[in-house]
Short mmCIF file of C-alpha atoms in Angstrom, two decimals:
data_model
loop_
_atom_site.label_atom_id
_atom_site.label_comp_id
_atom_site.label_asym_id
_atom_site.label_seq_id
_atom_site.Cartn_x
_atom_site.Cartn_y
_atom_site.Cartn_z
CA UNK A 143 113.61 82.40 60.61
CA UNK A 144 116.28 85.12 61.37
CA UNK A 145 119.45 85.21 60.62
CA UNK A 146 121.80 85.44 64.15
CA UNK A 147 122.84 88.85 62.30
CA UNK A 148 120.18 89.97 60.58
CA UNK A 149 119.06 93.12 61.71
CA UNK A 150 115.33 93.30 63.77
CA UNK A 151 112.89 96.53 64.15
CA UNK A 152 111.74 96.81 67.67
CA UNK A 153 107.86 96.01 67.98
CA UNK A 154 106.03 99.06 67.99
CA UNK A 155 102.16 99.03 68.69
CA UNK A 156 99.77 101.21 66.71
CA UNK A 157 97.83 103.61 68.84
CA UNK A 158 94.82 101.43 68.53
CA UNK A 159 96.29 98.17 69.95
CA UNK A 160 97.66 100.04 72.60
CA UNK A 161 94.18 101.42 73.00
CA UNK A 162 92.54 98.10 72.93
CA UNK A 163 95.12 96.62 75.53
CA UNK A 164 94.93 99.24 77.67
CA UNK A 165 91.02 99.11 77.50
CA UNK A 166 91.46 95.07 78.37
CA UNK A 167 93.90 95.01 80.63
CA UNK A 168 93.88 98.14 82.82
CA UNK A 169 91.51 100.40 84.34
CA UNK A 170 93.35 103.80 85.68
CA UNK A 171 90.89 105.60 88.27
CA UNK A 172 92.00 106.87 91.91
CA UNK A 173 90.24 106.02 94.82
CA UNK A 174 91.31 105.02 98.24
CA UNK A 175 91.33 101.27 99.81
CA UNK A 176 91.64 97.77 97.65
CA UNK A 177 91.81 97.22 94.39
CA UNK A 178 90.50 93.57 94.41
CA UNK A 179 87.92 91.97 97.14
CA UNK A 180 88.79 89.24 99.40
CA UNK A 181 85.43 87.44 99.52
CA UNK A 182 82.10 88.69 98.90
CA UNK A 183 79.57 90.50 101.69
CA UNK A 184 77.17 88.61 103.48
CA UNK A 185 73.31 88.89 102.11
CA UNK A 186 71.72 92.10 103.56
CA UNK A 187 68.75 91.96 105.95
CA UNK A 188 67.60 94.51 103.46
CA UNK A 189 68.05 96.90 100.65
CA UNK A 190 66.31 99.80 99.59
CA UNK A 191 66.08 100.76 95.68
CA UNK A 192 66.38 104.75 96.11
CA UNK A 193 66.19 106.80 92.93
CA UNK A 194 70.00 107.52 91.89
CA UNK A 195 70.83 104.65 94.62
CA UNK A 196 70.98 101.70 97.03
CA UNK A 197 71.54 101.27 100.36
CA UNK A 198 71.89 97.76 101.94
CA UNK A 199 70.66 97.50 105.70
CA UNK A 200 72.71 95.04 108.31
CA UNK A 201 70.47 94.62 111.45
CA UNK A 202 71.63 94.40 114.86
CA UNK A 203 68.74 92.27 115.56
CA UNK A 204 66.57 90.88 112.73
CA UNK A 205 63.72 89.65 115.22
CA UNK A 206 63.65 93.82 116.62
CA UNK A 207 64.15 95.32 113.15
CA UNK A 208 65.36 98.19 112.10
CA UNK A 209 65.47 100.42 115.77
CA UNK A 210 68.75 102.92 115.82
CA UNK A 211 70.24 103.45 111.99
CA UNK A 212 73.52 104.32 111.45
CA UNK A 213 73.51 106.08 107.86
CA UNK A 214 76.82 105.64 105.77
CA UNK A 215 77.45 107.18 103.02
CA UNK A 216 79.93 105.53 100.10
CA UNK A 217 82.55 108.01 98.99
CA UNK A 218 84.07 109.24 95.75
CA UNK A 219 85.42 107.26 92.75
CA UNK A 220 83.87 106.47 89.17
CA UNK A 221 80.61 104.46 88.33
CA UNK A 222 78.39 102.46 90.80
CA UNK A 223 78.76 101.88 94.63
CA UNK A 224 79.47 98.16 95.13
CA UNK A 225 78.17 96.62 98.40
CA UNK A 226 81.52 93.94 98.20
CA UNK A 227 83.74 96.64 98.30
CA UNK A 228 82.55 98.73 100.39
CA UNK A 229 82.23 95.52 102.76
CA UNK A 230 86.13 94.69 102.49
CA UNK A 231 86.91 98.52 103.61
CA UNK A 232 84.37 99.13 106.34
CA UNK A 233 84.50 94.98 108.06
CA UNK A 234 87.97 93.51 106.58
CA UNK A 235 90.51 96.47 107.13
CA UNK A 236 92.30 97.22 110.70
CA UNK A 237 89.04 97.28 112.87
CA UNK A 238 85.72 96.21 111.96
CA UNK A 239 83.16 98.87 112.11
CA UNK A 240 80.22 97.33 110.92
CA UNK A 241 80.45 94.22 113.21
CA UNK A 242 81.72 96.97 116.42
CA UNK A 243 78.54 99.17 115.10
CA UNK A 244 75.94 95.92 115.22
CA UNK A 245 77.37 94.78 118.72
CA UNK A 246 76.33 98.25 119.72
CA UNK A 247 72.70 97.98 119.18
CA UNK A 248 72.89 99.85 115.70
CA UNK A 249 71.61 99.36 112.53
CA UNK A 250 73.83 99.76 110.05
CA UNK A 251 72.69 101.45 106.35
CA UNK A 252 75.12 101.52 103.67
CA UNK A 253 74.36 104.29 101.11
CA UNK A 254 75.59 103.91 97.83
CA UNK A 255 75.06 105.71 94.71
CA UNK A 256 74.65 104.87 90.94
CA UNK A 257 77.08 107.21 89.82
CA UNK A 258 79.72 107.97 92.76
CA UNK A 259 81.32 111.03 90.35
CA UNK A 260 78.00 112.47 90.06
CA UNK A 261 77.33 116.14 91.25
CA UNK A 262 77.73 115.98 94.99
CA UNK A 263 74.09 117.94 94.94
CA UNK A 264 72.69 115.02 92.96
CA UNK A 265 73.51 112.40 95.30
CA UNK A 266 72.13 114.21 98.12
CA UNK A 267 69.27 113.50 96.93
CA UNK A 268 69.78 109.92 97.40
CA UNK A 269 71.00 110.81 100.82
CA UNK A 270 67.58 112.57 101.73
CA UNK A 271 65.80 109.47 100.56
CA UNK A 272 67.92 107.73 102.43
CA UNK A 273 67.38 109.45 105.58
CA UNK A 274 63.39 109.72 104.85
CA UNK A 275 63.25 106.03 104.05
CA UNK A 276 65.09 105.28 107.57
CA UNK A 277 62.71 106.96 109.15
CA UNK A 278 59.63 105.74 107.54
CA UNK A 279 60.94 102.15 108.42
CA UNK A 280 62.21 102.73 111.60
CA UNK A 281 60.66 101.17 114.78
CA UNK A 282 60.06 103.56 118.13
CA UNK A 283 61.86 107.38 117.83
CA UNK A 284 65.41 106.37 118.56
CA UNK A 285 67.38 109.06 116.89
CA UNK A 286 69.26 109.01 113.43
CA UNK A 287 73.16 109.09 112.88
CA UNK A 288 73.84 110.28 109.20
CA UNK A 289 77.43 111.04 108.34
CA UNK A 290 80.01 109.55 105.46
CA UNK A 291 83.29 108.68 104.17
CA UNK A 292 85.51 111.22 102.24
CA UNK A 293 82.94 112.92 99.66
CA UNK A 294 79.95 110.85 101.61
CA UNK A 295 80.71 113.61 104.87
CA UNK A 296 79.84 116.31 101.87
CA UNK A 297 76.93 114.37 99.99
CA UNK A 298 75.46 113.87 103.86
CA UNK A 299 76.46 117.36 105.24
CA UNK A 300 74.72 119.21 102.20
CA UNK A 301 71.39 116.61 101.99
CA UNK A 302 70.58 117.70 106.58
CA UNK A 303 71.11 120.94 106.16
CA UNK A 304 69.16 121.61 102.71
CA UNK A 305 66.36 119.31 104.34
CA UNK A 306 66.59 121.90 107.51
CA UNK A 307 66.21 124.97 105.02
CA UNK A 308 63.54 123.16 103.06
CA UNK A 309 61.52 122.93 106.53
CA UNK A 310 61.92 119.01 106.63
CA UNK A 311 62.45 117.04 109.79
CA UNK A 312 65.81 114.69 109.31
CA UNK A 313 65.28 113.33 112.84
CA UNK A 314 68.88 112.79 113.18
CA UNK A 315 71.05 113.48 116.53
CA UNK A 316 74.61 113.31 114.75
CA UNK A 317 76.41 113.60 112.14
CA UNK A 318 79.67 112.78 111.17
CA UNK A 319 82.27 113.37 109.03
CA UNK A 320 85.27 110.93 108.38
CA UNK A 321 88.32 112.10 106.18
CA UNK A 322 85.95 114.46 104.49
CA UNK A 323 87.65 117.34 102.50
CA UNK A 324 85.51 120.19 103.88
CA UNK A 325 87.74 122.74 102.25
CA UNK A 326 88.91 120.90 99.23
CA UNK A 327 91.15 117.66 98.47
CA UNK A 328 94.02 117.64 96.54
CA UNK A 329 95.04 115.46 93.14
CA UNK A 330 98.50 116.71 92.18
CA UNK A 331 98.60 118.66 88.95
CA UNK A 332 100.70 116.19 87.46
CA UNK A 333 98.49 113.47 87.63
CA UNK A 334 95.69 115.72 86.25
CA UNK A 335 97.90 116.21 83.56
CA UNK A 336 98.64 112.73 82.62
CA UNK A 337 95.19 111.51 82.88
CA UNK A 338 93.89 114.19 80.14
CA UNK A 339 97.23 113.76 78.13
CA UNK A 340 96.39 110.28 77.78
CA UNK A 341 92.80 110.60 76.89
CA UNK A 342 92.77 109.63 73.24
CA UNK A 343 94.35 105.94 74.15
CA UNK A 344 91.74 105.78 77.15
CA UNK A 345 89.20 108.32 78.70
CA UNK A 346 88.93 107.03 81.34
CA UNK A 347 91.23 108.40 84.07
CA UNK A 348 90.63 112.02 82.30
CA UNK A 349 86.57 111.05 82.89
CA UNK A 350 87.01 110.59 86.29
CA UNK A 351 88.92 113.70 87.07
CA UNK A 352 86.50 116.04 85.13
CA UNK A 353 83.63 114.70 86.40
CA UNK A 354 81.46 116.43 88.45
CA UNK A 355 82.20 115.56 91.58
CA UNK A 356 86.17 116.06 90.93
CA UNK A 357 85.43 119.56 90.04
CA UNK A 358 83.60 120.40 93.20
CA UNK A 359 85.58 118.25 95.60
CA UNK A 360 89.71 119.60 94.32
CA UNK A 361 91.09 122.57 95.48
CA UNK A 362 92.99 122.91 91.65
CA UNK A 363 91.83 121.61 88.80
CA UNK A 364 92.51 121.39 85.13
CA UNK A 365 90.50 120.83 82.51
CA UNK A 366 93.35 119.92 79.42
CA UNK A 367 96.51 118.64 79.61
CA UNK A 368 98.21 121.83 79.59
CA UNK A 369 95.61 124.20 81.89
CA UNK A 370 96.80 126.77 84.18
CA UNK A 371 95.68 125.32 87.48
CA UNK A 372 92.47 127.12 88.99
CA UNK A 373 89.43 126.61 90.98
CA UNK A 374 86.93 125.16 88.95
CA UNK A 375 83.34 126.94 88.41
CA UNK A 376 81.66 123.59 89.60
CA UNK A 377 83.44 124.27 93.17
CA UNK A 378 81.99 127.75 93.10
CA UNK A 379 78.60 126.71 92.33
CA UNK A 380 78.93 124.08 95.05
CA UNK A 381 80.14 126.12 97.85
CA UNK A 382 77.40 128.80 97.23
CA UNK A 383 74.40 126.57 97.15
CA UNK A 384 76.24 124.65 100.45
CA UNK A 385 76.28 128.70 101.91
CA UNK A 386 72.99 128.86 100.44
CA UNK A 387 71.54 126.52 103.02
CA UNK A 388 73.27 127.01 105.77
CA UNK A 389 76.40 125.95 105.36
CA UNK A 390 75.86 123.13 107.70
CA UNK A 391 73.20 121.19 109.54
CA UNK A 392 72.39 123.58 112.97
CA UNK A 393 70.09 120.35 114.53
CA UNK A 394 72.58 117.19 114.66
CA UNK A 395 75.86 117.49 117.32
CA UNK A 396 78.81 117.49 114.27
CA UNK A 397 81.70 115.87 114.67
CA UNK A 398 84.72 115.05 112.31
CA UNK A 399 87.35 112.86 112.07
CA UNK A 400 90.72 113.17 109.75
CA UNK A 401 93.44 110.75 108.96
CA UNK A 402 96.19 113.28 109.22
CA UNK A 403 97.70 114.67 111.97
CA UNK A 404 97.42 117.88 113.82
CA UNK A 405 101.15 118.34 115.21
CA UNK A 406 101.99 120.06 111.61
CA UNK A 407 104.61 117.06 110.59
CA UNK A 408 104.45 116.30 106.66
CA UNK A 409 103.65 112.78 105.78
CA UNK A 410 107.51 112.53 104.52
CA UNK A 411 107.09 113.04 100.57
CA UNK A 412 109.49 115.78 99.53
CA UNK A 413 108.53 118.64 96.61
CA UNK A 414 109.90 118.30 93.56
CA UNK A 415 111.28 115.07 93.70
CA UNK A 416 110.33 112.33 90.69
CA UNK A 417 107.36 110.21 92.25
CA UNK A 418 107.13 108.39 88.67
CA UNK A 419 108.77 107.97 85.59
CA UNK A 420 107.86 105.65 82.39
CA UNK A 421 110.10 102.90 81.22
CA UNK A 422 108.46 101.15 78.37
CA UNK A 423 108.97 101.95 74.62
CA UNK A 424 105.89 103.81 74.51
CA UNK A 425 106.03 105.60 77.53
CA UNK A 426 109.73 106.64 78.08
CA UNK A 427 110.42 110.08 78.42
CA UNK A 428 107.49 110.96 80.97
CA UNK A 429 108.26 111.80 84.68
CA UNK A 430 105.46 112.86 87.53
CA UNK A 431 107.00 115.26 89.96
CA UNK A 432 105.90 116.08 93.61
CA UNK A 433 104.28 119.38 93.65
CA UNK A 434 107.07 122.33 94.47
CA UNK A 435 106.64 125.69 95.89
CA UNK A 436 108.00 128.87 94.01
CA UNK A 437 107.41 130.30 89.96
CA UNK A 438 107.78 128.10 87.22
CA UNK A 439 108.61 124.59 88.48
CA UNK A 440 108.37 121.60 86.40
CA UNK A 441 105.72 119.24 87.51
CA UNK A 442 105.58 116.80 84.81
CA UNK A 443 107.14 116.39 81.40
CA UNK A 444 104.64 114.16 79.09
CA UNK A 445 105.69 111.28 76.79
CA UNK A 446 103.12 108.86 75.11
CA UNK A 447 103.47 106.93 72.09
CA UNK A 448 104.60 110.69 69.91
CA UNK A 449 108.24 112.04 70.51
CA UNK A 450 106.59 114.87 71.51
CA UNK A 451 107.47 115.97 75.04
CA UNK A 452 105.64 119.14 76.71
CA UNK A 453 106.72 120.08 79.83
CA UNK A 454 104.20 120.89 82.35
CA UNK A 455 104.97 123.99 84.87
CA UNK A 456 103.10 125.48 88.17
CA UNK A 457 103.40 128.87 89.98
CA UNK A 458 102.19 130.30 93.34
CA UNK A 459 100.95 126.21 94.74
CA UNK A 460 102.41 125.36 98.27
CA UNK A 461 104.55 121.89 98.87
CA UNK A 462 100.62 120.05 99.44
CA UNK A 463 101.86 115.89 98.43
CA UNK A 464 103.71 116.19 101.72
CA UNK A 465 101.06 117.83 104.01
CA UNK A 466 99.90 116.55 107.15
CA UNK A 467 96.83 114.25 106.05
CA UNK A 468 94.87 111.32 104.44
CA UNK A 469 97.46 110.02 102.02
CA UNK A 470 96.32 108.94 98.23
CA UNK A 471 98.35 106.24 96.44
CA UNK A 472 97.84 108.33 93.40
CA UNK A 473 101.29 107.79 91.54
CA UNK A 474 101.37 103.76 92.81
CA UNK A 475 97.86 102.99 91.06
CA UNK A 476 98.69 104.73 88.09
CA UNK A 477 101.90 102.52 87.77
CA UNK A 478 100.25 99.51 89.10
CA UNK A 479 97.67 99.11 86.41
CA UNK A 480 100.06 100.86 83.66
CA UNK A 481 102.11 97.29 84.80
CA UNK A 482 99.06 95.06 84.27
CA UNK A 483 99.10 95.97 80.39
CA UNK A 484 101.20 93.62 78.31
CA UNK A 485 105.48 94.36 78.17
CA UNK A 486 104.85 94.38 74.63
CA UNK A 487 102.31 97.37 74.21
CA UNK A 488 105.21 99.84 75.98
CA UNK A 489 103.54 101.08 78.92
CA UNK A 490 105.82 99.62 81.82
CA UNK A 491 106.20 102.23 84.27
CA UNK A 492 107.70 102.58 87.77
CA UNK A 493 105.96 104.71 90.97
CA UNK A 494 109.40 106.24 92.60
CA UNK A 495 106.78 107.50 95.75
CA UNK A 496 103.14 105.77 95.69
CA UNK A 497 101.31 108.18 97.58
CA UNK A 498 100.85 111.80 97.91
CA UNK A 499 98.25 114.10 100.41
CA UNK A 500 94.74 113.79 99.33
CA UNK A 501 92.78 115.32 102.00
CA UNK A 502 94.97 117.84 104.23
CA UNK A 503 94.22 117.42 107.95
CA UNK A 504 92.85 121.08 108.52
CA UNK A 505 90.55 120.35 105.00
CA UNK A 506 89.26 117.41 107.24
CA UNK A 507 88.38 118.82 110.75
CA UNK A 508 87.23 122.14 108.85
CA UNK A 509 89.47 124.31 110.23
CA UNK A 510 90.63 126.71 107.89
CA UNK A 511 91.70 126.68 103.85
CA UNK A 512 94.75 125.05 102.60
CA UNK A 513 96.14 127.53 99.77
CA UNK A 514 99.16 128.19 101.95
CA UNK A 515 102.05 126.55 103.18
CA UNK A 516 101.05 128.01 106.63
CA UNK A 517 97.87 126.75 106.92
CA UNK A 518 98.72 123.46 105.76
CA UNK A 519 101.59 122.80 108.35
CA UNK A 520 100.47 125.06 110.91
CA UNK A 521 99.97 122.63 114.05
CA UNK A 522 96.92 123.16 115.76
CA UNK A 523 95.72 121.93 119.45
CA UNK A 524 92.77 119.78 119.56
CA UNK A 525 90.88 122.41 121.82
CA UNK A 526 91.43 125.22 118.32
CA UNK A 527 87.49 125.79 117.09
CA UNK A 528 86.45 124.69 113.63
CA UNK A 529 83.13 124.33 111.93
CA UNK A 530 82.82 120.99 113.42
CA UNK A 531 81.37 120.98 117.00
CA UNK A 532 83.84 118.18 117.75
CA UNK A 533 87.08 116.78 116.17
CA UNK A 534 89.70 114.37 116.56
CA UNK A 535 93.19 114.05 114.65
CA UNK A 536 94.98 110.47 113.90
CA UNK A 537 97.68 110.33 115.64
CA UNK A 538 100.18 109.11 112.03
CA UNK A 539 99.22 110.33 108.65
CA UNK A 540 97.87 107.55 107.21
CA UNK A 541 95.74 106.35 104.33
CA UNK A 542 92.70 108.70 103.37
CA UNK A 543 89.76 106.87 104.72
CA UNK A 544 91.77 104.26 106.54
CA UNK A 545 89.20 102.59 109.30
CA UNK A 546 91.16 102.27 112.46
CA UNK A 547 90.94 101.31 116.16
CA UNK A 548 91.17 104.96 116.84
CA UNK A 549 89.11 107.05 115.01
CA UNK A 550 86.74 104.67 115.19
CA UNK A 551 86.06 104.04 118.47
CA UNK A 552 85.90 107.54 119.21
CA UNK A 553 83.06 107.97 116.56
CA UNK A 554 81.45 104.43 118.63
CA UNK A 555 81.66 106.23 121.71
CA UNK A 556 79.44 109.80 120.70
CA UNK A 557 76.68 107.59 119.29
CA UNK A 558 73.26 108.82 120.57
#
């Protein structure tokens, strides 16, 4: 028992229980849409074991089979593609695209992936099988639609037109993109940061970000904790085997859509203001900053479990979090499971701004880079030519990926 004046040592967790809780309790990754599911998706009318995937088939009509497929393809994140999830996003969010997609005579095909931070080029090769197994099941010569969610659009767009260069007939009429970061997405540099600074007490948020598919898919990456900000080799290599075949599908009508705007107004997230800061005994001392334009500006000072503090500092990158585009609640899920580890371990931390700009509107409708303040906020008309042959703009910036009345009807209404 304790004396009302004896004098008490704060707690403080060993690196390995923190570890351990962490590993039990929270599970740091970024990826768009909910965390938890609501209920789980109906049985499939059928699902096809691909090699490096799954896809689970939703008739319109069981007695007709499958007639006029509608290929999706599951985006980016870390490990397997899980039919529940991808359920709650596509049936249970503001509009429900696979029932709206059924009702319309189509067959819907959701293509997931055993590894979803695999090379992009790997999983078009589940795409392809995707696509061949469609047609080898298909009943009559209705046309395909093959297109995908966020990195899906990319995994899809590279598998049609490397099966056009390869001499192989894909069959399909359109394709679409939706959110799809056809000139790069964006994870701020202070996230980046945190997730490899942390990697010794858990890998995994560091994992996800050097994976693979992170390296082709961001604009800037870093490797390390304390990495000058570049564009990673993997990105090269991507975009030259993606010239290599074309660039794009030539046969299928292409058509985008992006959850950003194209009137040039930011999504409201100021530079350089603190969009998180740590406030538990093992994490006090580290703030996340909003990326700033300019030489030299602090983007995130580091604090975890050491006193050590380095201070983390960016030249020549444009304002980006508050670009006009599919917003990321980067900073919010980082706190958010941070706050599902016990008070005790340290790690209570607070998200000052959630979200940040994942996938800038003119990355989305392919119409030009998005190293530059200009072309980031640069408002376009809708009638301005991009790689896409068609293209249409939300009319909010809103979540990356967010299924809506709006983009989703116009999709509904260019099916073949």
């Amino acid at each position: 028992m304790t004396e009302r004046n004896e004098h008490t040592e704060p707690y403080e967790p060993t690196e390995q229980q923190i570890s351990e809780a962490w590993r039990s309790a929270a599970h740091v990754t970024l990826a768009p849409g909910p965390r938890e599911i609501t209920e789980a998706a109906p049985e499939p009318d059928d699902e096809w074991t691909l090699p490096g995937g799954t896809a689970w088939v939703y008739l319109a009509d069981a007695k007709q089979g499958l007639t006029r497929p509608v290929i999706l393809s599951d985006g980016f994140n870390s490990g397997p593609s899980e039919l529940d999830f991808s359920w709650e996003v596509l049936e249970r969010g503001p509009y429900p695209l696979i029932s709206e997609l059924r009702a319309r005579g189509r067959d819907v095909v959701l293509l997931g992936f055993d590894e979803r931070s695999a090379s992009i080029l790997d999983n078009a090769h589940v795409a392809r099988a995707a696509i061949l197994e469609a047609i080898a099941r298909r009943k009559g010569q209705h046309p395909l639609v093959v297109g995908g969610f966020s990195m899906g659009g990319l995994v899809t767009r590279y598998a049609l037109a490397k099966m056009e260069h390869d001499d192989e007939n894909h069959e399909t009429k359109l394709y679409f993109s939706y959110d799809s970061p056809h000139r790069g997405a964006w994870i701020p540099i202070a996230l980046q940061s945190f997730a490899h600074y942390i990697r010794r007490l858990n890998s995994a948020f560091s994992n996800q970000m050097n994976s693979p598919a992170a390296r082709q898919l961001l604009w800037q990456h870093i490797a390390e904790w304390g990495d000058s900000p570049e564009t990673d080799k993997e990105r090269g290599t991507f975009l030259a085997e993606l010239e290599r075949v074309g660039g794009w599908p030539a046969k299928p009508k292409k058509i985008g859509v992006a959850n950003g705007v194209r009137s040039g107004e930011g999504n409201g997230i100021a530079p350089g203001e603190r969009a998180f800061h740590g406030r538990g005994l093992a994490i006090t001392g580290t703030h996340l900053y909003t990326q700033p334009a300019g030489e030299d500006q602090l983007v995130a000072q580091l604090r975890v479990v050491t006193l050590r503090k380095p201070r983390i500092r960016t030249s020549g990158l444009p304002e980006i979090d508050g670009a006009p585009g599919g917003t990321l609640e980067g900073f919010g899920i980082l706190a958010d499971e941070l706050n599902k580890i016990p008070a005790f371990i340290g790690l209570g931390s607070t998200a000052d701004e959630r979200a940040h700009c994942f996938v800038p509107t003119a990355s989305a409708v392919a119409l030009r880079d998005i190293d530059t303040h200009e072309k980031l906020y640069e408002p376009f008309a809708d009638s301005e030519k991009s790689e896409l042959d068609e293209y249409l703009c939300a009319s909010q910036n809103e979540g990356h990926t967010l299924i809506t009345e709006e983009l989703c009807t116009w999709i509904l209404d260019r099916l073949p």
